[in-house]
C-alpha cells in the first residue's frame, strides 16, 4: 500500500513537471503610436525638478471622455486626497529647499530672575553683597534681577 502511494506521488510529480514545462508563446509587438506634438513640446520645456499636471486635452480629443474625466475628479474623494498629498509633498520639498538658504533672525527678549532666600543662588547672592570688595554698583538686586537681550542670530 505504501509503495503504491509513493509510486502515485512520483507519477504525479513527473506529470506536473512535464506539463508545466512549455515554450513561451511569441507575442506580436505592436508599434507604439506617436505622441502629439503638443506633448513633445511641453516635455522639452519642462524642468526635471518641477511637477506638472498632465493636460488631458493634449492626450484625448473626445469631449465626452473629457467630461467624464471632470466628473470623476469632482466625485472621487480618493483622487482628491491623492492630489492633496501631492501638494503637501511639494510644500515639504519647497520648505526643505528653503531650509538650505541662509537666514537671519532679529529679536528682543526680556526676562528676569527672582532668587529664593534659601537656594544656592540666593545665599550666594546675599554673601556676595556682604563682601567688602563689592561696590554699591556691583551689588546684586535681592528682589528681582532683570535680563534683557536685543540682537540678531
Coordinates of N, CA and C in Angstrom, one line a residue:
X1 N 0.8 -1.2 0.0 CA 0.0 0.0 0.0 C 0.9 1.3 0.0
X2 N 1.9 1.3 0.9 CA 2.8 2.4 0.9 C 3.6 2.6 -0.4
X3 N 3.9 1.5 -1.0 CA 4.7 1.5 -2.3 C 3.8 2.1 -3.4
X4 N 2.5 1.8 -3.3 CA 1.6 2.3 -4.3 C 1.4 3.8 -4.2
X5 N 1.3 4.3 -3.0 CA 1.2 5.7 -2.7 C 2.5 6.5 -3.2
X6 N 3.6 5.9 -2.9 CA 4.9 6.6 -3.3 C 5.0 6.6 -4.8
X7 N 4.5 5.5 -5.5 CA 4.6 5.5 -6.9 C 3.6 6.5 -7.5
X8 N 2.4 6.6 -7.0 CA 1.5 7.6 -7.5 C 1.9 9.0 -7.3
X9 N 2.6 9.3 -6.2 CA 3.1 10.6 -5.9 C 4.2 10.9 -6.9
X10 N 5.1 9.9 -7.1 CA 6.2 10.1 -8.1 C 5.6 10.4 -9.5
X11 N 4.6 9.6 -9.9 CA 4.0 9.8 -11.2 C 3.3 11.2 -11.3
X12 N 2.7 11.6 -10.3 CA 2.0 12.9 -10.2 C 3.0 14.0 -10.4
X13 N 4.1 13.9 -9.7 CA 5.2 15.0 -9.7 C 5.8 15.0 -11.1
X14 N 6.1 13.8 -11.7 CA 6.6 13.8 -13.0 C 5.7 14.3 -14.1
X15 N 4.4 14.0 -14.0 CA 3.5 14.5 -15.0 C 3.3 16.0 -14.8
X16 N 3.3 16.5 -13.6 CA 3.2 18.0 -13.4 C 4.4 18.7 -14.0
X17 N 5.5 18.1 -13.8 CA 6.8 18.7 -14.3 C 6.8 18.8 -15.8
X18 N 6.3 17.7 -16.4 CA 6.3 17.7 -17.9 C 5.2 18.7 -18.4
X19 N 4.1 18.8 -17.8 CA 3.0 19.7 -18.2 C 3.4 21.1 -18.1
X20 N 4.1 21.4 -17.0 CA 4.4 22.8 -16.7 C 5.6 23.3 -17.5
X21 N 6.4 22.4 -18.1 CA 7.5 22.9 -19.0 C 6.9 23.1 -20.4
X22 N 6.9 24.4 -20.8 CA 6.4 24.7 -22.1 C 7.2 25.9 -22.6
X23 N 7.3 26.0 -23.9 CA 8.0 27.1 -24.5 C 7.0 28.3 -24.5
X24 N 7.5 29.5 -24.1 CA 6.6 30.6 -24.1 C 6.1 31.0 -25.5
X25 N 4.9 31.4 -25.5 CA 4.3 31.8 -26.8 C 4.9 33.2 -27.2
X26 N 5.2 33.3 -28.5 CA 5.7 34.6 -29.0 C 4.6 35.5 -29.3
X27 N 4.7 36.7 -28.7 CA 3.6 37.7 -28.9 C 4.1 38.7 -29.9
X28 N 3.1 39.2 -30.6 CA 3.4 40.2 -31.6 C 3.6 41.6 -30.9
X29 N 4.7 42.2 -31.3 CA 4.9 43.6 -30.8 C 4.1 44.6 -31.6
X30 N 3.3 45.3 -30.9 CA 2.6 46.4 -31.5 C 3.4 47.6 -31.6
X31 N 3.3 48.3 -32.7 CA 4.0 49.5 -32.9 C 3.4 50.6 -32.1
X32 N 4.2 51.4 -31.4 CA 3.7 52.4 -30.5 C 3.3 53.6 -31.3
X33 N 2.2 54.2 -30.9 CA 1.7 55.4 -31.6 C 2.5 56.6 -31.2
X34 N 2.7 57.5 -32.1 CA 3.5 58.7 -31.8 C 2.7 59.6 -31.0
X35 N 3.4 60.3 -30.1 CA 2.7 61.3 -29.2 C 2.4 62.6 -30.0
X36 N 1.3 63.2 -29.6 CA 1.0 64.5 -30.3 C 2.1 65.5 -30.1
X37 N 2.3 66.4 -31.0 CA 3.3 67.4 -30.9 C 3.2 68.3 -29.7
X38 N 2.0 68.6 -29.2 CA 1.8 69.5 -28.1 C 2.5 68.9 -26.9
X39 N 2.4 67.5 -26.7 CA 3.0 66.9 -25.6 C 4.6 66.9 -25.7
X40 N 5.1 66.7 -26.9 CA 6.5 66.7 -27.1 C 7.1 68.0 -26.8
X41 N 6.4 69.1 -27.2 CA 6.8 70.5 -26.9 C 6.8 70.7 -25.4
X42 N 5.8 70.3 -24.8 CA 5.6 70.5 -23.3 C 6.7 69.8 -22.6
X43 N 7.1 68.6 -23.1 CA 8.2 67.8 -22.4 C 9.5 68.5 -22.6
X44 N 9.8 69.1 -23.7 CA 11.0 69.8 -23.9 C 11.2 71.0 -23.0
X45 N 10.1 71.7 -22.7 CA 10.1 72.9 -21.9 C 10.1 72.6 -20.4
X46 N 9.8 71.4 -20.1 CA 9.6 71.0 -18.7 C 11.0 70.8 -18.0
X47 N 11.1 71.4 -16.8 CA 12.3 71.2 -16.0 C 12.1 69.9 -15.2
X48 N 13.2 69.2 -15.0 CA 13.1 67.9 -14.3 C 12.8 68.0 -12.8
X49 N 13.0 69.2 -12.3 CA 12.7 69.4 -10.8 C 11.3 69.8 -10.6
X50 N 10.5 70.1 -11.6 CA 9.2 70.6 -11.4 C 8.2 69.5 -11.7
X51 N 7.1 69.6 -11.0 CA 5.9 68.7 -11.2 C 4.9 69.4 -12.0
X52 N 4.5 68.8 -13.1 CA 3.5 69.5 -13.9 C 2.3 68.5 -14.1
X53 N 1.1 69.0 -14.1 CA 0.0 68.1 -14.3 C -0.2 67.8 -15.8
X54 N -0.7 66.6 -16.0 CA -1.0 66.2 -17.4 C -2.1 66.9 -18.0
X55 N -2.0 67.4 -19.2 CA -3.1 68.1 -19.8 C -3.8 67.0 -20.6
X56 N -5.0 66.7 -20.1 CA -5.8 65.6 -20.7 C -6.3 66.0 -22.1
X57 N -6.4 67.3 -22.4 CA -6.9 67.7 -23.7 C -5.8 67.4 -24.8
X58 N -4.6 67.4 -24.4 CA -3.5 67.1 -25.3 C -3.5 65.6 -25.7
X59 N -3.9 64.7 -24.7 CA -3.9 63.3 -25.0 C -5.2 62.8 -25.6
X60 N -6.3 63.3 -25.1 CA -7.7 62.9 -25.5 C -8.4 64.0 -26.2
X61 N -9.1 63.7 -27.3 CA -9.8 64.8 -28.0 C -11.3 64.6 -27.9
X62 N -11.8 63.5 -27.4 CA -13.2 63.2 -27.3 C -13.8 64.1 -26.2
X63 N -14.8 65.0 -26.5 CA -15.3 65.8 -25.5 C -16.1 65.0 -24.4
X64 N -16.8 63.9 -24.8 CA -17.5 63.1 -23.8 C -16.5 62.5 -22.8
X65 N -15.4 62.1 -23.3 CA -14.4 61.5 -22.4 C -13.8 62.5 -21.5
X66 N -13.6 63.7 -22.0 CA -13.1 64.8 -21.1 C -14.1 65.2 -20.1
X67 N -15.4 65.2 -20.4 CA -16.4 65.5 -19.5 C -16.5 64.4 -18.4
X68 N -16.3 63.2 -18.8 CA -16.3 62.1 -17.8 C -15.1 62.2 -16.8
X69 N -14.0 62.6 -17.4 CA -12.8 62.9 -16.5 C -13.1 63.9 -15.5
X70 N -13.7 65.0 -15.9 CA -14.1 66.1 -15.0 C -15.0 65.6 -13.9
X71 N -16.0 64.8 -14.3 CA -16.9 64.3 -13.3 C -16.2 63.4 -12.3
X72 N -15.3 62.6 -12.8 CA -14.6 61.6 -11.9 C -13.7 62.4 -10.9
X73 N -13.1 63.5 -11.4 CA -12.2 64.2 -10.5 C -13.1 64.9 -9.4
X74 N -14.2 65.4 -9.8 CA -15.1 66.1 -8.8 C -15.7 65.1 -7.8
X75 N -16.0 63.9 -8.2 CA -16.7 63.0 -7.4 C -15.9 62.0 -6.6
X76 N -14.6 61.9 -7.0 CA -13.8 60.8 -6.4 C -12.9 61.4 -5.3
X77 N -13.3 61.0 -4.0 CA -12.5 61.5 -2.9 C -11.1 61.0 -2.8
X78 N -10.9 59.8 -3.3 CA -9.5 59.2 -3.2 C -8.6 60.0 -4.1
X79 N -9.1 60.4 -5.3 CA -8.3 61.2 -6.2 C -8.0 62.6 -5.6
X80 N -9.0 63.1 -4.9 CA -8.8 64.4 -4.3 C -7.8 64.3 -3.1
X81 N -7.9 63.3 -2.4 CA -6.9 63.0 -1.3 C -5.5 62.9 -1.8
X82 N -5.4 62.1 -2.9 CA -4.1 61.9 -3.5 C -3.5 63.3 -4.0
X83 N -4.4 64.1 -4.6 CA -3.9 65.4 -5.1 C -3.4 66.3 -3.9
X84 N -4.2 66.2 -2.8 CA -3.7 67.0 -1.6 C -2.4 66.4 -1.0
X85 N -2.2 65.1 -1.1 CA -1.0 64.6 -0.6 C 0.2 65.0 -1.5
X86 N -0.1 65.1 -2.8 CA 1.0 65.5 -3.7 C 1.3 67.0 -3.4
X87 N 0.3 67.8 -3.1 CA 0.5 69.2 -2.8 C 1.3 69.4 -1.5
X88 N 1.0 68.5 -0.5 CA 1.7 68.5 0.8 C 3.1 68.1 0.6
X89 N 3.4 67.1 -0.2 CA 4.8 66.7 -0.5 C 5.5 67.8 -1.2
X90 N 4.9 68.5 -2.1 CA 5.5 69.6 -2.8 C 5.9 70.7 -1.8
X91 N 5.0 71.0 -0.9 CA 5.2 72.1 0.1 C 6.4 71.7 1.0
X92 N 6.4 70.4 1.4 CA 7.6 69.9 2.2 C 8.9 70.0 1.4
X93 N 8.8 69.7 0.2 CA 10.0 69.8 -0.7 C 10.5 71.3 -0.8
X94 N 9.5 72.2 -1.0 CA 9.8 73.6 -1.0 C 10.4 74.1 0.3
X95 N 9.8 73.6 1.4 CA 10.3 74.1 2.7 C 11.7 73.5 3.0
X96 N 12.0 72.3 2.5 CA 13.3 71.8 2.8 C 14.4 72.5 1.9
X97 N 14.0 72.9 0.7 CA 14.9 73.7 -0.1 C 15.1 75.1 0.5
X98 N 14.1 75.6 1.1 CA 14.3 76.9 1.8 C 15.1 76.8 3.1
X99 N 15.1 75.6 3.7 CA 16.0 75.4 4.9 C 17.5 75.5 4.6
X100 N 17.8 75.3 3.3 CA 19.2 75.3 3.0 C 19.7 76.7 2.8
X101 N 18.8 77.7 2.6 CA 19.2 79.1 2.4 C 19.6 79.7 3.8
X102 N 20.5 80.7 3.7 CA 20.9 81.3 5.0 C 19.7 82.1 5.5
X103 N 19.7 82.3 6.8 CA 18.6 83.0 7.4 C 19.1 83.9 8.5
X104 N 18.3 84.9 8.8 CA 18.7 85.9 9.9 C 17.5 86.1 10.7
X105 N 17.7 86.0 12.0 CA 16.6 86.2 13.0 C 17.0 87.4 13.9
X106 N 16.1 88.3 13.9 CA 16.3 89.5 14.8 C 15.3 89.4 15.9
X107 N 15.8 89.7 17.1 CA 14.8 89.5 18.3 C 15.1 90.4 19.4
X108 N 14.1 90.5 20.3 CA 14.2 91.3 21.5 C 13.6 90.3 22.6
X109 N 14.3 90.2 23.7 CA 13.9 89.3 24.7 C 14.1 90.0 26.1
X110 N 13.1 89.8 26.9 CA 13.2 90.4 28.3 C 12.7 89.3 29.3
X111 N 13.5 89.1 30.3 CA 13.1 88.1 31.3 C 13.8 88.6 32.6
X112 N 13.5 87.8 33.6 CA 14.1 88.1 34.9 C 14.1 87.0 35.9
X113 N 14.9 87.1 36.9 CA 15.0 86.0 37.9 C 14.8 86.6 39.3
X114 N 14.1 85.8 40.1 CA 13.9 86.2 41.5 C 14.4 85.0 42.3
X115 N 15.5 85.2 43.0 CA 16.2 84.1 43.7 C 15.6 84.0 45.1
X116 N 15.4 82.7 45.5 CA 14.8 82.5 46.8 C 15.9 82.7 47.9
X117 N 15.5 82.9 49.1 CA 16.4 83.1 50.2 C 17.3 81.9 50.5
X118 N 16.7 80.7 50.4 CA 17.4 79.6 50.9 C 17.8 78.7 49.7
X119 N 18.0 79.2 48.6 CA 18.5 78.5 47.4 C 20.0 78.8 47.3
X120 N 20.7 78.0 46.5 CA 22.1 78.2 46.3 C 22.4 79.5 45.7
X121 N 21.6 80.0 44.7 CA 21.8 81.3 44.1 C 21.5 82.4 45.1
X122 N 20.4 82.2 45.8 CA 20.0 83.3 46.8 C 21.0 83.5 47.9
X123 N 21.5 82.4 48.5 CA 22.5 82.5 49.5 C 23.8 83.1 49.0
X124 N 24.2 82.6 47.8 CA 25.4 83.1 47.1 C 25.3 84.6 46.8
X125 N 24.1 85.1 46.4 CA 24.0 86.5 46.1 C 24.0 87.3 47.4
X126 N 23.4 86.8 48.4 CA 23.4 87.5 49.7 C 24.9 87.6 50.2
X127 N 25.6 86.5 50.2 CA 27.0 86.6 50.6 C 27.9 87.5 49.8
X128 N 27.6 87.5 48.5 CA 28.3 88.3 47.6 C 28.1 89.8 47.9
X129 N 26.9 90.1 48.2 CA 26.6 91.5 48.6 C 27.2 92.0 49.9
X130 N 27.6 91.0 50.8 CA 28.2 91.4 52.0 C 29.7 91.5 51.9
X131 N 30.3 91.1 50.8 CA 31.7 91.2 50.6 C 32.2 92.6 50.6
X132 N 33.3 92.9 51.2 CA 33.9 94.3 51.2 C 34.5 94.7 49.9
X133 N 34.7 93.7 49.0 CA 35.3 94.0 47.7 C 34.2 94.5 46.7
X134 N 33.0 94.5 47.0 CA 31.9 94.8 46.1 C 31.4 96.2 46.4
X135 N 31.3 97.1 45.3 CA 30.8 98.4 45.5 C 29.3 98.4 45.4
X136 N 28.7 99.6 45.6 CA 27.2 99.6 45.6 C 26.7 99.4 44.2
X137 N 27.5 99.7 43.1 CA 27.0 99.5 41.8 C 27.1 98.0 41.4
X138 N 28.0 97.3 42.0 CA 28.2 95.9 41.7 C 27.3 94.9 42.5
X139 N 26.5 95.4 43.4 CA 25.7 94.5 44.3 C 24.6 93.9 43.4
X140 N 24.2 92.7 43.7 CA 23.1 92.0 43.0 C 21.8 92.3 43.7
X141 N 20.8 92.7 42.9 CA 19.5 93.0 43.4 C 18.9 91.8 44.1
X142 N 18.4 92.0 45.3 CA 17.8 90.8 46.0 C 16.4 90.5 45.6
X143 N 15.7 91.5 45.1 CA 14.2 91.2 44.8 C 14.1 90.6 43.4
X144 N 14.6 91.3 42.4 CA 14.3 90.9 41.1 C 15.5 91.3 40.2
X145 N 16.1 90.3 39.4 CA 17.2 90.6 38.6 C 16.7 90.5 37.1
X146 N 16.7 91.7 36.4 CA 16.2 91.7 35.0 C 17.3 91.2 34.1
X147 N 16.8 90.6 32.9 CA 17.7 90.1 31.9 C 17.2 90.6 30.6
X148 N 17.9 91.4 29.9 CA 17.4 92.0 28.6 C 18.4 91.5 27.5
X149 N 17.8 91.2 26.3 CA 18.6 90.8 25.1 C 18.0 91.4 23.9
X150 N 18.8 92.1 23.1 CA 18.5 92.6 21.8 C 19.6 92.2 20.8
X151 N 19.2 91.6 19.7 CA 20.3 91.2 18.8 C 19.8 90.4 17.6
X152 N 20.7 89.9 16.8 CA 20.4 89.1 15.7 C 21.2 87.8 15.7
X153 N 20.6 86.7 15.2 CA 21.2 85.4 15.2 C 21.3 84.9 13.8

